[in-house]
N, CA, C and O atoms as CSV, one atom per row, in Angstrom:
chain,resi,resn,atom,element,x,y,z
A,1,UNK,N,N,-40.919,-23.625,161.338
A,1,UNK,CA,C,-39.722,-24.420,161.104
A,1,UNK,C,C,-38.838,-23.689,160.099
A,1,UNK,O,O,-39.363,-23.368,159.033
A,2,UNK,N,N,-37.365,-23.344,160.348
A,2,UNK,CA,C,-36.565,-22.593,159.564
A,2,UNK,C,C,-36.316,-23.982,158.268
A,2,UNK,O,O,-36.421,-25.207,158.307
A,3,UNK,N,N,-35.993,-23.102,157.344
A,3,UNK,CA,C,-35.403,-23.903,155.938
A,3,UNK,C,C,-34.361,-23.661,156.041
A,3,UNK,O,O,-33.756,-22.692,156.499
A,4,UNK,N,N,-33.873,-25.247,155.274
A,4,UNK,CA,C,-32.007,-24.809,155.230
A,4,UNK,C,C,-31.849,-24.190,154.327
A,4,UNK,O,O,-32.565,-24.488,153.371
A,5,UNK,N,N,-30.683,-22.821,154.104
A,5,UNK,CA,C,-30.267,-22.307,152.978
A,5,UNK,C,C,-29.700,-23.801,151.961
A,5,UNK,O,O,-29.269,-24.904,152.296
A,6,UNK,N,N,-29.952,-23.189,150.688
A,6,UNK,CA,C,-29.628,-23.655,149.560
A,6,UNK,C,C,-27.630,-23.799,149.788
A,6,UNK,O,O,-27.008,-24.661,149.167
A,7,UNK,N,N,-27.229,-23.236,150.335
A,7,UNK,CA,C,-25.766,-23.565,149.975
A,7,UNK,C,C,-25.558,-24.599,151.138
A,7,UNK,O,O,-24.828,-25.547,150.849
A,8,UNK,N,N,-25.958,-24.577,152.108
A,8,UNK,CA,C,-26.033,-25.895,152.337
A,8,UNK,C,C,-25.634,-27.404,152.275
A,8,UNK,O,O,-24.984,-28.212,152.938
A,9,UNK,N,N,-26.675,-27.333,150.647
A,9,UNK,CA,C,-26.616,-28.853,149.946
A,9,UNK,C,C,-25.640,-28.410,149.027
A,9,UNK,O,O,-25.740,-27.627,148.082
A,10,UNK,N,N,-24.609,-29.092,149.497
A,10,UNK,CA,C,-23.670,-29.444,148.513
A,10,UNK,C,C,-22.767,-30.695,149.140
A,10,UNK,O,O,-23.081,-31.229,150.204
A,11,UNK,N,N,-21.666,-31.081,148.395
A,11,UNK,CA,C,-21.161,-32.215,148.569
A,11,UNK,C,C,-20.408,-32.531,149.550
A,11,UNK,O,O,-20.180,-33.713,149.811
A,12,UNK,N,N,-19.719,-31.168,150.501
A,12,UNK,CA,C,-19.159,-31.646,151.494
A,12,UNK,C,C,-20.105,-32.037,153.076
A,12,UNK,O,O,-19.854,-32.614,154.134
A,13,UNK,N,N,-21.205,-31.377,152.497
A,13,UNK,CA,C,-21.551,-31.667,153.443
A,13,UNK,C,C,-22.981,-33.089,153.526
A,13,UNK,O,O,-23.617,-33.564,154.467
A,14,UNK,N,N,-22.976,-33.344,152.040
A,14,UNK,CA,C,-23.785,-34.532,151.549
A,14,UNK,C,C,-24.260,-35.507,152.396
A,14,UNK,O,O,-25.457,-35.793,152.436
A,15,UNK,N,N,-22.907,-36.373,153.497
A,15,UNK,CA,C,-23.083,-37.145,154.226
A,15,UNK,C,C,-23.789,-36.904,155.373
A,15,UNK,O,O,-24.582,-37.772,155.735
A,16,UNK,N,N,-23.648,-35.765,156.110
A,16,UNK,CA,C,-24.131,-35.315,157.411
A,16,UNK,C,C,-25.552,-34.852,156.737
A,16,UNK,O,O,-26.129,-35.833,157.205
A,17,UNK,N,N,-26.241,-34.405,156.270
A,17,UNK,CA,C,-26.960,-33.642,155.778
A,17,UNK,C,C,-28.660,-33.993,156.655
A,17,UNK,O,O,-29.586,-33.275,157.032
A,18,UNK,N,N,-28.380,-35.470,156.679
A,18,UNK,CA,C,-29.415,-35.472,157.744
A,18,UNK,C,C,-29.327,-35.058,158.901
A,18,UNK,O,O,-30.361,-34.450,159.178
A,19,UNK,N,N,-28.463,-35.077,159.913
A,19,UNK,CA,C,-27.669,-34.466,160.980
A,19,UNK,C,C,-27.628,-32.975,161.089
A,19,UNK,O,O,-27.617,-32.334,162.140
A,20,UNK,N,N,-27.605,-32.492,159.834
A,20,UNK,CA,C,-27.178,-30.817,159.884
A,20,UNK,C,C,-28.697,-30.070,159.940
A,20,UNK,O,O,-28.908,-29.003,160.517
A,21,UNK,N,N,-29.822,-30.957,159.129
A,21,UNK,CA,C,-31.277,-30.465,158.982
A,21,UNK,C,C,-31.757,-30.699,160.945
A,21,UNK,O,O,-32.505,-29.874,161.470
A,22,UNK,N,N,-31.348,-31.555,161.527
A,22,UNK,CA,C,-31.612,-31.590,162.778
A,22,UNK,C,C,-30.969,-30.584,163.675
A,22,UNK,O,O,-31.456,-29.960,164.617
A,23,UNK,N,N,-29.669,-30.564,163.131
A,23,UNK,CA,C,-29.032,-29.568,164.386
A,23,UNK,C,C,-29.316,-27.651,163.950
A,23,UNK,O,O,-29.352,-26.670,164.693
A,24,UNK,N,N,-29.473,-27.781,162.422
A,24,UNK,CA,C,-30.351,-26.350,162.423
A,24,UNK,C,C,-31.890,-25.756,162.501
A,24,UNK,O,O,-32.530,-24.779,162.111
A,25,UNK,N,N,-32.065,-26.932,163.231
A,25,UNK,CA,C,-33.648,-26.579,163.514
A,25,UNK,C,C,-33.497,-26.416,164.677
A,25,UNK,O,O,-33.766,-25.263,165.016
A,26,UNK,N,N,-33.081,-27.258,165.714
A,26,UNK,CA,C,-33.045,-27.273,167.011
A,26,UNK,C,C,-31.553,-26.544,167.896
A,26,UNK,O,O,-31.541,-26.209,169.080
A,27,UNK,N,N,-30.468,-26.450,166.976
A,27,UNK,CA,C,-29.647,-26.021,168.013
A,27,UNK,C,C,-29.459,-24.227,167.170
A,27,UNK,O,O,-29.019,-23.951,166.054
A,28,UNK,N,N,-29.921,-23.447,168.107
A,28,UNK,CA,C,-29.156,-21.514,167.582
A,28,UNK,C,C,-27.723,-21.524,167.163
A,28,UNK,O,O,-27.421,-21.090,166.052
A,29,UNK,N,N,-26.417,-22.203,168.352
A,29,UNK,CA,C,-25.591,-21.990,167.812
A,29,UNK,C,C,-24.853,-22.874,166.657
A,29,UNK,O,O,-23.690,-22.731,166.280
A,30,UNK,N,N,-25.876,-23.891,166.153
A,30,UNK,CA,C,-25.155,-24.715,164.944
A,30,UNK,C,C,-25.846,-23.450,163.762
A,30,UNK,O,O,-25.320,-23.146,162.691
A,31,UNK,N,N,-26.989,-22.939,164.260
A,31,UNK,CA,C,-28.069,-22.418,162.857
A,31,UNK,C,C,-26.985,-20.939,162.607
A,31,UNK,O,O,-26.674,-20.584,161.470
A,32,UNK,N,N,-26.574,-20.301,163.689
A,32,UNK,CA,C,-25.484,-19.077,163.002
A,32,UNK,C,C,-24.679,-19.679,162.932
A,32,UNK,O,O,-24.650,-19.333,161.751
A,33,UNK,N,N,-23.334,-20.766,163.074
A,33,UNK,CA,C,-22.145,-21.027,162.375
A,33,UNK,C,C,-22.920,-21.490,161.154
A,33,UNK,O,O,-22.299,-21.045,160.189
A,34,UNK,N,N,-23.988,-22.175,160.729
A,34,UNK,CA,C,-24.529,-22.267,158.920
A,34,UNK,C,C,-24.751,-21.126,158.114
A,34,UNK,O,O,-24.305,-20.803,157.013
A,35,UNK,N,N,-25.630,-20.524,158.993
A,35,UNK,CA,C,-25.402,-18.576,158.147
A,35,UNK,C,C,-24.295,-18.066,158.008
A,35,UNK,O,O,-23.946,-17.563,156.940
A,36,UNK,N,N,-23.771,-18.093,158.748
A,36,UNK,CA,C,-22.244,-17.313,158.349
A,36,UNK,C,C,-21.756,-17.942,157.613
A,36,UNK,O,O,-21.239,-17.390,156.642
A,37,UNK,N,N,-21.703,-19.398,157.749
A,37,UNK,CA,C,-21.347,-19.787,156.408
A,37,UNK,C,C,-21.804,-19.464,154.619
A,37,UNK,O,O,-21.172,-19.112,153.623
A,38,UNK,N,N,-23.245,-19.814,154.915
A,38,UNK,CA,C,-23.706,-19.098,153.709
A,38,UNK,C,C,-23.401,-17.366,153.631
A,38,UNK,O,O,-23.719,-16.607,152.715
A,39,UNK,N,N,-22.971,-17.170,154.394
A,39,UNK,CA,C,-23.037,-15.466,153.694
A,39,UNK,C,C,-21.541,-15.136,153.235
A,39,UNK,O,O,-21.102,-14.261,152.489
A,40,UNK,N,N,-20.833,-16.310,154.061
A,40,UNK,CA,C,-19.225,-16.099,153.482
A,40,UNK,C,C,-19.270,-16.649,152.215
A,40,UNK,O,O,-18.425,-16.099,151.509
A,41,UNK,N,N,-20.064,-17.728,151.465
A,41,UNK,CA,C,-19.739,-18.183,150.720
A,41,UNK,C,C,-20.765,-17.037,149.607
A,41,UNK,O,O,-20.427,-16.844,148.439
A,42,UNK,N,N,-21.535,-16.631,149.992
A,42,UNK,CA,C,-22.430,-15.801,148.933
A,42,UNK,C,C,-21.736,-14.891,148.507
A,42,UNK,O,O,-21.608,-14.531,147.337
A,43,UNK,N,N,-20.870,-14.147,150.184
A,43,UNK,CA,C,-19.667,-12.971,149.871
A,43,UNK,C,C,-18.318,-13.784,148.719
A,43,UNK,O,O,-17.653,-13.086,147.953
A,44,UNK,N,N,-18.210,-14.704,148.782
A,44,UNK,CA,C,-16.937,-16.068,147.773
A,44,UNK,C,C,-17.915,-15.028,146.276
A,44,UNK,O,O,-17.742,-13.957,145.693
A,45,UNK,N,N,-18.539,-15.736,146.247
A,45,UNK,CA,C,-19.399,-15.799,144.622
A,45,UNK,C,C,-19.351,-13.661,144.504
A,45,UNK,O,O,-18.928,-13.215,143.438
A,46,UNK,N,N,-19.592,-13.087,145.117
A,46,UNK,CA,C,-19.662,-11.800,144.846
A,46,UNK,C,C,-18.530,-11.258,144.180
A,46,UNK,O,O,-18.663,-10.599,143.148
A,47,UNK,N,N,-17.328,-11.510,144.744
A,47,UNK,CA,C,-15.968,-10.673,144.700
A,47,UNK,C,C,-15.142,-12.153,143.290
A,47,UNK,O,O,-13.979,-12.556,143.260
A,48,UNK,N,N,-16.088,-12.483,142.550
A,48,UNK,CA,C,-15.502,-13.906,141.636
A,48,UNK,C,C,-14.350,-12.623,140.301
A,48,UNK,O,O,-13.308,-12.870,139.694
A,49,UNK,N,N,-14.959,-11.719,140.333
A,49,UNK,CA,C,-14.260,-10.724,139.097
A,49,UNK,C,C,-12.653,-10.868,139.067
A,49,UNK,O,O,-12.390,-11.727,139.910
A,50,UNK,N,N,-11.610,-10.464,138.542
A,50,UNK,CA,C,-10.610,-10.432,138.330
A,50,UNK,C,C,-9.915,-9.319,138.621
A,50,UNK,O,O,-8.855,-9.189,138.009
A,51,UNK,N,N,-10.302,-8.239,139.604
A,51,UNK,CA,C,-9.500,-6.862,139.842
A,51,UNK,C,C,-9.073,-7.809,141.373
A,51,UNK,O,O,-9.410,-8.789,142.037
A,52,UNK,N,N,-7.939,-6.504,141.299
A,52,UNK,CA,C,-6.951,-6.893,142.772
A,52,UNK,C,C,-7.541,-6.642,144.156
A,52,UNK,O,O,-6.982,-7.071,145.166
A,53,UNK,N,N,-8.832,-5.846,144.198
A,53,UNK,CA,C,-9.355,-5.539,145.322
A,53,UNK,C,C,-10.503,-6.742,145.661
A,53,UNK,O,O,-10.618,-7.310,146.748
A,54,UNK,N,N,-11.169,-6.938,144.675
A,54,UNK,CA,C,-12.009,-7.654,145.007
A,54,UNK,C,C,-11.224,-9.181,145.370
A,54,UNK,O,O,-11.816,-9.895,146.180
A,55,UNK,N,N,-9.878,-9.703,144.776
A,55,UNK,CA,C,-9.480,-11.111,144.645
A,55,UNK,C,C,-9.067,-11.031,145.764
A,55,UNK,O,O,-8.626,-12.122,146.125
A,56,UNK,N,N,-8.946,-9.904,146.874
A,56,UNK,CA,C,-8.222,-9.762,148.157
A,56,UNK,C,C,-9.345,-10.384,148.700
A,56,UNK,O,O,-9.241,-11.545,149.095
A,57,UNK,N,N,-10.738,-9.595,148.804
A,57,UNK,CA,C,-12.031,-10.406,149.444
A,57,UNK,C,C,-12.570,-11.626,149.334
A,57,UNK,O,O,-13.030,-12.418,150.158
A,58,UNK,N,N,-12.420,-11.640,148.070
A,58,UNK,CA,C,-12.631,-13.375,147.254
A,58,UNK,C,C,-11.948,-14.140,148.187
A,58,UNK,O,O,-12.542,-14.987,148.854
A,59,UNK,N,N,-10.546,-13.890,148.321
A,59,UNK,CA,C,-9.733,-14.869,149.235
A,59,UNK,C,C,-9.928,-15.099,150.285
A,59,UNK,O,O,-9.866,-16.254,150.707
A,60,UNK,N,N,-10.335,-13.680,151.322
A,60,UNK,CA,C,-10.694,-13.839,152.526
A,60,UNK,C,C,-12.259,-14.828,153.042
A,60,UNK,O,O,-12.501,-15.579,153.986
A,61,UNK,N,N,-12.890,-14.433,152.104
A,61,UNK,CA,C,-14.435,-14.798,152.130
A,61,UNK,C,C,-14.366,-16.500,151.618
A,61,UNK,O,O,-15.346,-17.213,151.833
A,62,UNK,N,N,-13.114,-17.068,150.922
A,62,UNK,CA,C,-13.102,-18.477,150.566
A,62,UNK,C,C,-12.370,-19.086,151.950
A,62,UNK,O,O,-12.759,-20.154,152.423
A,63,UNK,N,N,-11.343,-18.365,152.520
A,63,UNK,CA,C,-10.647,-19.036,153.403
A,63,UNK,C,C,-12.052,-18.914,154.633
A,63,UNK,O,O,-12.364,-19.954,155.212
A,64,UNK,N,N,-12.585,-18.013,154.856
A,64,UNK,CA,C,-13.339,-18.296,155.704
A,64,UNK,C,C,-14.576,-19.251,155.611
A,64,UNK,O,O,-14.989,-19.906,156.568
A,65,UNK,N,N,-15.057,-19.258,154.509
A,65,UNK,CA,C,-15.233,-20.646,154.209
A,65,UNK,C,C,-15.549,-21.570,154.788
A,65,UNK,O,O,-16.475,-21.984,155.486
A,66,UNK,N,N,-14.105,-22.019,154.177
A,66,UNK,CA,C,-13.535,-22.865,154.697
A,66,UNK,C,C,-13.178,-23.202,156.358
A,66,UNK,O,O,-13.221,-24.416,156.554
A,67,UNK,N,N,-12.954,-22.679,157.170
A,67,UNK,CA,C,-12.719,-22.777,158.304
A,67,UNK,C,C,-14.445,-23.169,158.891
A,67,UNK,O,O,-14.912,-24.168,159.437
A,68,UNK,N,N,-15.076,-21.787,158.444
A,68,UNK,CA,C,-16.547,-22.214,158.437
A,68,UNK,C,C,-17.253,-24.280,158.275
A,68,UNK,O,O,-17.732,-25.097,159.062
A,69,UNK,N,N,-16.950,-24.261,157.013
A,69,UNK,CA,C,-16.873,-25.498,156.325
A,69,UNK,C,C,-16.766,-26.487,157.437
A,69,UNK,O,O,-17.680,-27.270,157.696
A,70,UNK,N,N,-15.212,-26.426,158.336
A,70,UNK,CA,C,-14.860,-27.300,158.952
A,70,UNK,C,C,-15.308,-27.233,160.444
A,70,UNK,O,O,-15.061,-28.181,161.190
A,71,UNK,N,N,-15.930,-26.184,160.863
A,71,UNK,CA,C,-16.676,-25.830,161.913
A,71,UNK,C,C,-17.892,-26.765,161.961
A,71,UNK,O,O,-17.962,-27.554,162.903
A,72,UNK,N,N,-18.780,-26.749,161.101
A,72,UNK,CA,C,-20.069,-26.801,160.979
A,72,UNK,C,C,-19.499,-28.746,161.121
A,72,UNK,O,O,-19.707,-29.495,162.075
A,73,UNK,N,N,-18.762,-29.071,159.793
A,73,UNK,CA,C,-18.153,-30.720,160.268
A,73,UNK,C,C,-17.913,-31.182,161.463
A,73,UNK,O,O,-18.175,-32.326,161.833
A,74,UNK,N,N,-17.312,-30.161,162.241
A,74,UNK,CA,C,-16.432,-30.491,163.608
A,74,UNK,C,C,-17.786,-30.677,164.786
A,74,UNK,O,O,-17.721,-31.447,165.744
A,75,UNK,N,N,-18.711,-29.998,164.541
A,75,UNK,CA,C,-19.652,-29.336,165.250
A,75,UNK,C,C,-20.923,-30.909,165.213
A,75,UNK,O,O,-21.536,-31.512,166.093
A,76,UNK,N,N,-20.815,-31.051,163.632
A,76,UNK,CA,C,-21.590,-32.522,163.852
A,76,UNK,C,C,-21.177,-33.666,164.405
A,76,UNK,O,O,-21.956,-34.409,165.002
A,77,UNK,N,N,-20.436,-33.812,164.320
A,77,UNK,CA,C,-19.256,-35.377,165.207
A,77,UNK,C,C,-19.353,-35.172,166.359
A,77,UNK,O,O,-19.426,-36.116,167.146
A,78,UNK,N,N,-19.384,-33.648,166.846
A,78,UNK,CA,C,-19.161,-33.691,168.358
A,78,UNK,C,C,-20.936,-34.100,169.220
A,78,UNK,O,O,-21.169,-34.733,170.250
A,79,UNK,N,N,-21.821,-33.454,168.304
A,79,UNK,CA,C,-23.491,-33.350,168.855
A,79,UNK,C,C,-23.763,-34.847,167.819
A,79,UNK,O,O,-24.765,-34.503,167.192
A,80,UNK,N,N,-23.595,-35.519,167.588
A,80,UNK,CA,C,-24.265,-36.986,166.882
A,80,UNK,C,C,-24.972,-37.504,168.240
A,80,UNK,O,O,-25.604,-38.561,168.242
């Protein structure tokens, strides 16, 4: 049985959370839109420094995210 990554649990996704432990055990393509999420957000926390190259990645890696974020939401409403 896979474990959910730790980024995961957090607050946006608080409510579904029972829903999301089901659909990443059993569905592949909910379990890679959650990895990619965690790795965009691990890539967020990497590039946190204050030079201009990295705040370019920071940005990209938050907006994706985010889209991520709303994937994984969109993705539970539709499989409930």
């Amino acid at each position: 049985m896979a474990a959910i990554p730790d980024e995961l649990y957090n607050v946006k996704f608080a409510a579904y959370f029972d829903s999301m432990k089901e659909l990443y055990i059993l569905d592949e393509k909910f379990k890679v839109i959650c990895d990619a999420y965690c790795a965009s957000t691990a890539k967020t926390e990497q590039y946190k420094d204050k030079s201009e190259k990295n705040y370019r990645r920071r940005i990209k890696f938050e907006n994706l995210s985010r889209e991520l974020e709303e994937e994984i939401l969109f993705y539970i409403m539709r499989n409930r």
